[in-house]
PDB file of C-alpha atoms and ligand atoms in Angstrom:
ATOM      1  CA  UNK P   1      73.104 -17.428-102.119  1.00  0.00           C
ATOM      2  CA  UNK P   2      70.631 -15.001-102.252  1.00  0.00           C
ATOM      3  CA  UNK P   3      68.091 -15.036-105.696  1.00  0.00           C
ATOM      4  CA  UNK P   4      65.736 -12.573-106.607  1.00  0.00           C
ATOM      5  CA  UNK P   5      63.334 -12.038-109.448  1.00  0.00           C
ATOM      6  CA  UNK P   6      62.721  -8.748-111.353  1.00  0.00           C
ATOM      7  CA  UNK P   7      59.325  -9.886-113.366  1.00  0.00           C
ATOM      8  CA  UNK P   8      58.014  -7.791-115.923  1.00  0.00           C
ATOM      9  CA  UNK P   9      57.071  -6.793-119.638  1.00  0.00           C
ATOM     10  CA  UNK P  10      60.342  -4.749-120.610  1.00  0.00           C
ATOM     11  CA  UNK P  11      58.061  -3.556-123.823  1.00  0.00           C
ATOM     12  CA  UNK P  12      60.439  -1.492-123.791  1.00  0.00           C
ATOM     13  CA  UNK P  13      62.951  -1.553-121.249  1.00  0.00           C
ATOM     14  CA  UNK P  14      62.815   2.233-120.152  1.00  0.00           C
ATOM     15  CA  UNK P  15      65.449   4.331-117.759  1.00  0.00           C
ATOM     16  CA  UNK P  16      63.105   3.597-114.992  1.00  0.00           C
ATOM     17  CA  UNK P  17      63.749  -0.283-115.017  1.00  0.00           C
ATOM     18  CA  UNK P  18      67.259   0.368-115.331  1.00  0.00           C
ATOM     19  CA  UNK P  19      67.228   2.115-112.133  1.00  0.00           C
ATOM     20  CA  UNK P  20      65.593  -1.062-110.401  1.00  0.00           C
ATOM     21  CA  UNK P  21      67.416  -3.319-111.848  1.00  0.00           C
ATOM     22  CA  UNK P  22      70.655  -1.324-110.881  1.00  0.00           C
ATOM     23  CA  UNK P  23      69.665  -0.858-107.512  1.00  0.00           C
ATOM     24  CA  UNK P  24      68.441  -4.318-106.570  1.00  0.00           C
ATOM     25  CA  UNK P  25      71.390  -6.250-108.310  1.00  0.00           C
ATOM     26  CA  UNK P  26      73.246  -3.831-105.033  1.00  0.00           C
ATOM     27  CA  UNK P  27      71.084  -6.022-102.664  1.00  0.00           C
ATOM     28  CA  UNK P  28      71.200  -9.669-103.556  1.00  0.00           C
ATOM     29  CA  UNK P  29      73.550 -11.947-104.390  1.00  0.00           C
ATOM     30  CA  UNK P  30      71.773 -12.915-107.960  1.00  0.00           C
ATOM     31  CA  UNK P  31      69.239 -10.828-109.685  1.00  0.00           C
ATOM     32  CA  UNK P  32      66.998 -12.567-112.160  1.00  0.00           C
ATOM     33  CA  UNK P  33      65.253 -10.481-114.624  1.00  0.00           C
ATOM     34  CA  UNK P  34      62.545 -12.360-116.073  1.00  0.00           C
ATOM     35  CA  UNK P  35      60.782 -11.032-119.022  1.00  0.00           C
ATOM     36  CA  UNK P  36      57.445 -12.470-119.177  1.00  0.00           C
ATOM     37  CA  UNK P  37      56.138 -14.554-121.972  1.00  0.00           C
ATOM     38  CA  UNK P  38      52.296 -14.468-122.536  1.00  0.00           C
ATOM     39  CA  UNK P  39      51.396 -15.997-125.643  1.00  0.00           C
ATOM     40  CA  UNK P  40      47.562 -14.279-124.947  1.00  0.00           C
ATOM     41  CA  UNK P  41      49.283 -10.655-124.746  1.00  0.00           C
ATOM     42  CA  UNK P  42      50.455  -8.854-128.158  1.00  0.00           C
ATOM     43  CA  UNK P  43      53.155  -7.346-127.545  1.00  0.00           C
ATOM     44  CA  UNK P  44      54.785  -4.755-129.205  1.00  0.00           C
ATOM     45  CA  UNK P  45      58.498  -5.834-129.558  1.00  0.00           C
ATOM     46  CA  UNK P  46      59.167  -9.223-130.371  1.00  0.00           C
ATOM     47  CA  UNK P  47      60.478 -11.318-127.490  1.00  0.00           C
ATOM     48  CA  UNK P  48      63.891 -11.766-128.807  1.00  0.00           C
ATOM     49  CA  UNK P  49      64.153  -7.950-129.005  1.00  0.00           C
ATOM     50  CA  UNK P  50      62.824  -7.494-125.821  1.00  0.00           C
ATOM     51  CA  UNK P  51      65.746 -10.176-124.394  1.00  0.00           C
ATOM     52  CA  UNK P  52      68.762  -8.633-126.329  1.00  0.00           C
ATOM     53  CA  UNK P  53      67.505  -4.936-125.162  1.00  0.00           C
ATOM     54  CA  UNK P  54      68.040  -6.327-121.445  1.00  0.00           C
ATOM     55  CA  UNK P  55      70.854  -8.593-122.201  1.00  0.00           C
ATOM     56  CA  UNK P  56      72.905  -5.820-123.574  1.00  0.00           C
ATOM     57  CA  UNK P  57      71.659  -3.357-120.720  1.00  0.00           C
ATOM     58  CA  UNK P  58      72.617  -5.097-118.122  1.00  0.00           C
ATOM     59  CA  UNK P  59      76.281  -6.871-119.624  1.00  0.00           C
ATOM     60  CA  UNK P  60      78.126  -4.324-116.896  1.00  0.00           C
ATOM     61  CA  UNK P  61      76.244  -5.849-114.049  1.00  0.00           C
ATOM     62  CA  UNK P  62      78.051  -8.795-112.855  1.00  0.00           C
ATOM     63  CA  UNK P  63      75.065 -10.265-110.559  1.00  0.00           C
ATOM     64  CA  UNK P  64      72.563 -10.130-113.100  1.00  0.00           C
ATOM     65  CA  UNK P  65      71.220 -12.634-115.772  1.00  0.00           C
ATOM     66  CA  UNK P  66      68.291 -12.244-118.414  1.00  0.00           C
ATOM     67  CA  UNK P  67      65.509 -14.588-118.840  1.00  0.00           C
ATOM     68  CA  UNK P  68      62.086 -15.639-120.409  1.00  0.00           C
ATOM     69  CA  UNK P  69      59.499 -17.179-118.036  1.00  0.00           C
ATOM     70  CA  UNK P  70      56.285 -17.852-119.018  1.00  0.00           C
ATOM     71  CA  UNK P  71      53.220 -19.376-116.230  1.00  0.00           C
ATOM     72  CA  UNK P  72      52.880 -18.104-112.904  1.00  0.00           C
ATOM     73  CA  UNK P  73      55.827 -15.841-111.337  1.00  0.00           C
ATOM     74  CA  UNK P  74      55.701 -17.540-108.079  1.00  0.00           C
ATOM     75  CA  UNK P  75      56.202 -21.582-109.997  1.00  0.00           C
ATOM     76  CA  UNK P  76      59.084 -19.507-111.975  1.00  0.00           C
ATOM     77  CA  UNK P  77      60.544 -17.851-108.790  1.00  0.00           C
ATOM     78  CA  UNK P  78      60.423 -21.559-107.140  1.00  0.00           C
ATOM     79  CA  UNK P  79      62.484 -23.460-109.707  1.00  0.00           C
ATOM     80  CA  UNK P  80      64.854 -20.344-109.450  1.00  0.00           C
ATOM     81  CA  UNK P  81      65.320 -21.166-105.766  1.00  0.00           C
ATOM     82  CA  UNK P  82      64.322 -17.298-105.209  1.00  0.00           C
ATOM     83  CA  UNK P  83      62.789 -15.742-101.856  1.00  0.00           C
ATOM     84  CA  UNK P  84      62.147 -12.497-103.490  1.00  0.00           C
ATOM     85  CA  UNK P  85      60.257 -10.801-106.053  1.00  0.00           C
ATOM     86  CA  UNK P  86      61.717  -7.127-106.960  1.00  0.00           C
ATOM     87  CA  UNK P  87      59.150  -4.805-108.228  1.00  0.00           C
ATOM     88  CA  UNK P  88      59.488  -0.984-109.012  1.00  0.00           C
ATOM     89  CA  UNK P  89      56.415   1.601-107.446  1.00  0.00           C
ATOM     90  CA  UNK P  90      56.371   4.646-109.147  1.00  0.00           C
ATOM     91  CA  UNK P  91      53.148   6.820-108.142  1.00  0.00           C
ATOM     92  CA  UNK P  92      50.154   6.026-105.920  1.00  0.00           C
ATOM     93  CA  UNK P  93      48.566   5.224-109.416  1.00  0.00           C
ATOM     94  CA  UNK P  94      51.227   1.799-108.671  1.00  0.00           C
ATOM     95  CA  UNK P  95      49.582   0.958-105.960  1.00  0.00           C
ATOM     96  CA  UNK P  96      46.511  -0.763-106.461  1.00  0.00           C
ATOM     97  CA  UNK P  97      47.869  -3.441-108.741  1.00  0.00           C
ATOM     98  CA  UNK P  98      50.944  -3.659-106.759  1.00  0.00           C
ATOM     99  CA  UNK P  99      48.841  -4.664-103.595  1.00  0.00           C
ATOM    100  CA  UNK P 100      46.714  -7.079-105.579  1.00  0.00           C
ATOM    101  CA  UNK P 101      49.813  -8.699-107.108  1.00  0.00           C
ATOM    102  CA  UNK P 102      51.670  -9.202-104.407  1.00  0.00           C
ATOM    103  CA  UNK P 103      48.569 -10.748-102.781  1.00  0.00           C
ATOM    104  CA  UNK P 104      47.582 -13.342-104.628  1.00  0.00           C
ATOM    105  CA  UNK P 105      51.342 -14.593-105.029  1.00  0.00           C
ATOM    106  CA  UNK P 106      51.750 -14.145-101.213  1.00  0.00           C
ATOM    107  CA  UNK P 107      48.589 -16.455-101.570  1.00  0.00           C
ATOM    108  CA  UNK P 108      49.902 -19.008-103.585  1.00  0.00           C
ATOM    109  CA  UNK P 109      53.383 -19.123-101.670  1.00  0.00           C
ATOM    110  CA  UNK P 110      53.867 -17.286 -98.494  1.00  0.00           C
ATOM    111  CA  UNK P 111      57.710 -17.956 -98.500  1.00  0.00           C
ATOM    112  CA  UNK P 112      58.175 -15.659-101.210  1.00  0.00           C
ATOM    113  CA  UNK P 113      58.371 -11.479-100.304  1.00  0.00           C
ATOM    114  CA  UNK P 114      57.880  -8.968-102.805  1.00  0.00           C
ATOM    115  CA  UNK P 115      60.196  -6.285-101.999  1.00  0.00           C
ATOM    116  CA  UNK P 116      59.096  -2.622-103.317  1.00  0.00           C
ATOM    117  CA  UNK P 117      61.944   0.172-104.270  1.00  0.00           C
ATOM    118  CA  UNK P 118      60.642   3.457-105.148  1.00  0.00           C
ATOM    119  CA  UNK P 119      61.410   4.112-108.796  1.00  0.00           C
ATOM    120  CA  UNK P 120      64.182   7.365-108.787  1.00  0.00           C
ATOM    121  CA  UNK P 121      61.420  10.253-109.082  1.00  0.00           C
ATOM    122  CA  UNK P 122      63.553  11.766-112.453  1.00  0.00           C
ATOM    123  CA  UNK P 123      61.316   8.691-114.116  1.00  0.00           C
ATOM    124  CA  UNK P 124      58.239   8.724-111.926  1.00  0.00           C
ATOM    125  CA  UNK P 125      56.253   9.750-115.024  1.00  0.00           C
ATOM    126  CA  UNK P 126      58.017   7.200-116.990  1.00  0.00           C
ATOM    127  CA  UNK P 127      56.553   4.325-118.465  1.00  0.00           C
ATOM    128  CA  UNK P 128      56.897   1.612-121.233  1.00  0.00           C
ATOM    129  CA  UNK P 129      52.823   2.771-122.663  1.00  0.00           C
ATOM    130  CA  UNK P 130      54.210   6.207-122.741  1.00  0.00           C
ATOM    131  CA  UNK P 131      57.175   5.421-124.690  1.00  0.00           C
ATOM    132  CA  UNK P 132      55.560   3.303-127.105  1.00  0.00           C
ATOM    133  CA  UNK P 133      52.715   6.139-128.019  1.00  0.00           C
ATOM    134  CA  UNK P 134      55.578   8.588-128.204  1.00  0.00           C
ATOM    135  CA  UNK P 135      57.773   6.214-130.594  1.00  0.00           C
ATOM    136  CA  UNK P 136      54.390   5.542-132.627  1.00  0.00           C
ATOM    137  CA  UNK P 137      53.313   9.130-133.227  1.00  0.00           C
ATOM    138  CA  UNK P 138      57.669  10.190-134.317  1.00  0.00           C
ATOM    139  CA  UNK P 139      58.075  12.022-130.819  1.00  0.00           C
ATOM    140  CA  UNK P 140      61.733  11.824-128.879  1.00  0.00           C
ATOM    141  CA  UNK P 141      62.230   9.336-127.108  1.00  0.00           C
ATOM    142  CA  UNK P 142      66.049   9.995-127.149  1.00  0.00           C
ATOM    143  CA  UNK P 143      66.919  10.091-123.229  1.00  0.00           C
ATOM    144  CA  UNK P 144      63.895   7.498-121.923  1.00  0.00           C
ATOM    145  CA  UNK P 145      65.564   4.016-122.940  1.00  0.00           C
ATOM    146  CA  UNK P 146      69.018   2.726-122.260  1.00  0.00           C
ATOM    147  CA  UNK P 147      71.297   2.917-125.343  1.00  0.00           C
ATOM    148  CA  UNK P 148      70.756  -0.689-126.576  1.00  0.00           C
ATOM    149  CA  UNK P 149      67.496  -0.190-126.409  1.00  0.00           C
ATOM    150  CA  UNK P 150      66.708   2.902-127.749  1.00  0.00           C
ATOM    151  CA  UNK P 151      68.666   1.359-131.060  1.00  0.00           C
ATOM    152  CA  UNK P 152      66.735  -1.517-131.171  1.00  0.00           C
ATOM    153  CA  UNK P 153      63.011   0.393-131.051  1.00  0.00           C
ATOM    154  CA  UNK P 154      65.021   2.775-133.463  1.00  0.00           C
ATOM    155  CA  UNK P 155      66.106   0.002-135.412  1.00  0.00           C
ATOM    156  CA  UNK P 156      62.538  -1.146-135.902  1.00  0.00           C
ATOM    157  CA  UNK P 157      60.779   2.132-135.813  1.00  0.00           C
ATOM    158  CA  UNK P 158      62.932   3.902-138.695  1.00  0.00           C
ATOM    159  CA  UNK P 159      63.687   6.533-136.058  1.00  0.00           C
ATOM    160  CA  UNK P 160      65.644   9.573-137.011  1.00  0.00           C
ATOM    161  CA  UNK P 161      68.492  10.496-134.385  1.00  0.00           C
ATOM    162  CA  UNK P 162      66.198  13.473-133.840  1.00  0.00           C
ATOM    163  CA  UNK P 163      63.059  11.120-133.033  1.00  0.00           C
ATOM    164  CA  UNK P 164      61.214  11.767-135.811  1.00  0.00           C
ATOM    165  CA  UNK P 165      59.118   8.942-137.538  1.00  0.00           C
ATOM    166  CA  UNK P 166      60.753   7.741-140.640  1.00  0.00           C
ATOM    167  CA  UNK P 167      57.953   5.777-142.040  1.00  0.00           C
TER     168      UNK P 167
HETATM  169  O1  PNS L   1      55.827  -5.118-116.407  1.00  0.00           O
HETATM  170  P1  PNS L   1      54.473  -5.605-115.947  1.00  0.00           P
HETATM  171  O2  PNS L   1      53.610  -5.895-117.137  1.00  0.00           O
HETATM  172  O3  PNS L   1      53.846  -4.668-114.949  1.00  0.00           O
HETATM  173  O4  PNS L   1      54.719  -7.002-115.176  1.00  0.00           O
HETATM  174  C1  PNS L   1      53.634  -7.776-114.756  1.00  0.00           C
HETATM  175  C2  PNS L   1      54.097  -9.177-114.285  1.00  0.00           C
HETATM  176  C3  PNS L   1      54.969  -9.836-115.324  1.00  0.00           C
HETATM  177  C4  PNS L   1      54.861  -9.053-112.997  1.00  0.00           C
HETATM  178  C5  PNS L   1      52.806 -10.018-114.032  1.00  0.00           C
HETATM  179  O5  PNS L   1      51.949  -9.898-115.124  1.00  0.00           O
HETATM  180  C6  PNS L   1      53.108 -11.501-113.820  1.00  0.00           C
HETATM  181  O6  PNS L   1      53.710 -11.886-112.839  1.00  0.00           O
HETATM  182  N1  PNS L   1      52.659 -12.356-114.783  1.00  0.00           N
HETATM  183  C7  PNS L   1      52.876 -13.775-114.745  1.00  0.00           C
HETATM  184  C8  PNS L   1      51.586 -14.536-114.362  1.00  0.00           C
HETATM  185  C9  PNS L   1      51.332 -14.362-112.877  1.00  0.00           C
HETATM  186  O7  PNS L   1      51.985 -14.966-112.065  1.00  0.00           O
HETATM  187  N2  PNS L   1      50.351 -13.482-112.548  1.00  0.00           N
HETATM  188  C10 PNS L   1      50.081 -13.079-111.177  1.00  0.00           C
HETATM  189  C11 PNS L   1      49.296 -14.060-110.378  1.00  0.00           C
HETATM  190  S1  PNS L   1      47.804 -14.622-111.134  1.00  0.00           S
END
């Protein structure tokens, strides 16, 4: 069986992971998405939130399970018996870390490919920062997040259905 690994924040999930995650659960047997745990990092949702956002997300996708991982991705792609690592490229901008991410894991274990799918260009521009400034300062954020998720930063943000700070 074939595993992969979709690492990231999801703070928050946006349309633009959805599109990875939809498209590489199409090209692997099992698609772990693995929402990292960094007890250093402050996050802005809480990690519970962040799992039930992609749990509920991704319930239609038969191939796909939702976890936490904390340490290095390649030790958690290991014990997951994965041989890739999906990530999402969105703009040149993506580059840079992409190429020194995927280095130093190729460095630390060479069996491991990180496969790169071009996020859909309709969310090139996208990004969980962007989201969260927009949510902060009451903009709409309406059409950015999948449903559950958008209800959840809602939920939290006292968001009016017209994206309008309520607090
Ligand atoms: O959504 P993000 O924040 O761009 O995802 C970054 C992520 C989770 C892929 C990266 O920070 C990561 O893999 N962190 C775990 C620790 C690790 O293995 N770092 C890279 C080698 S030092």
């Amino acid at each position: 069986m074939k595993i992969a690994i979709y690492p990231g924040s999801f703070d928050p999930l946006t349309n633009g992971h959805m599109d990875i995650i939809e498209r590489a659960s199409r090209l692997t047997d099992k698609l772990i998405v693995a929402i990292l745990r960094n007890t250093k990092k402050q996050y802005w949702l809480a990690e519970q939130d962040r799992l039930a956002m992609l749990k509920m997300s991704t319930s239609h996708l038969g191939n796909v399970e939702v976890e936490v991982f904390g340490g290095l991705l390649v030790d958690y792609a290991r014990s997951k018996g994965a041989r890739a690592i999906i990530r999402g490229m969105r703009m040149v901008s993506d580059f840079e870390y992409e190429m020194a991410l995927q280095g130093i894991n190729k460095h630390m274990a060479p069996e491991i490919e990180t496969v790169y799918l071009m996020t859909d260009g309709k969310w090139s521009y996208l990004s969980s920062s962007l989201i969260k400034e927009a949510a902060a300062m009451g903009g709409n954020i309406n059409d950015l997040l999948p449903p559950p998720a958008l209800e959840i930063v809602k939920r939290i943000y006292s968001l009016t259905d017209e994206g309008e700070a309520g607090r």
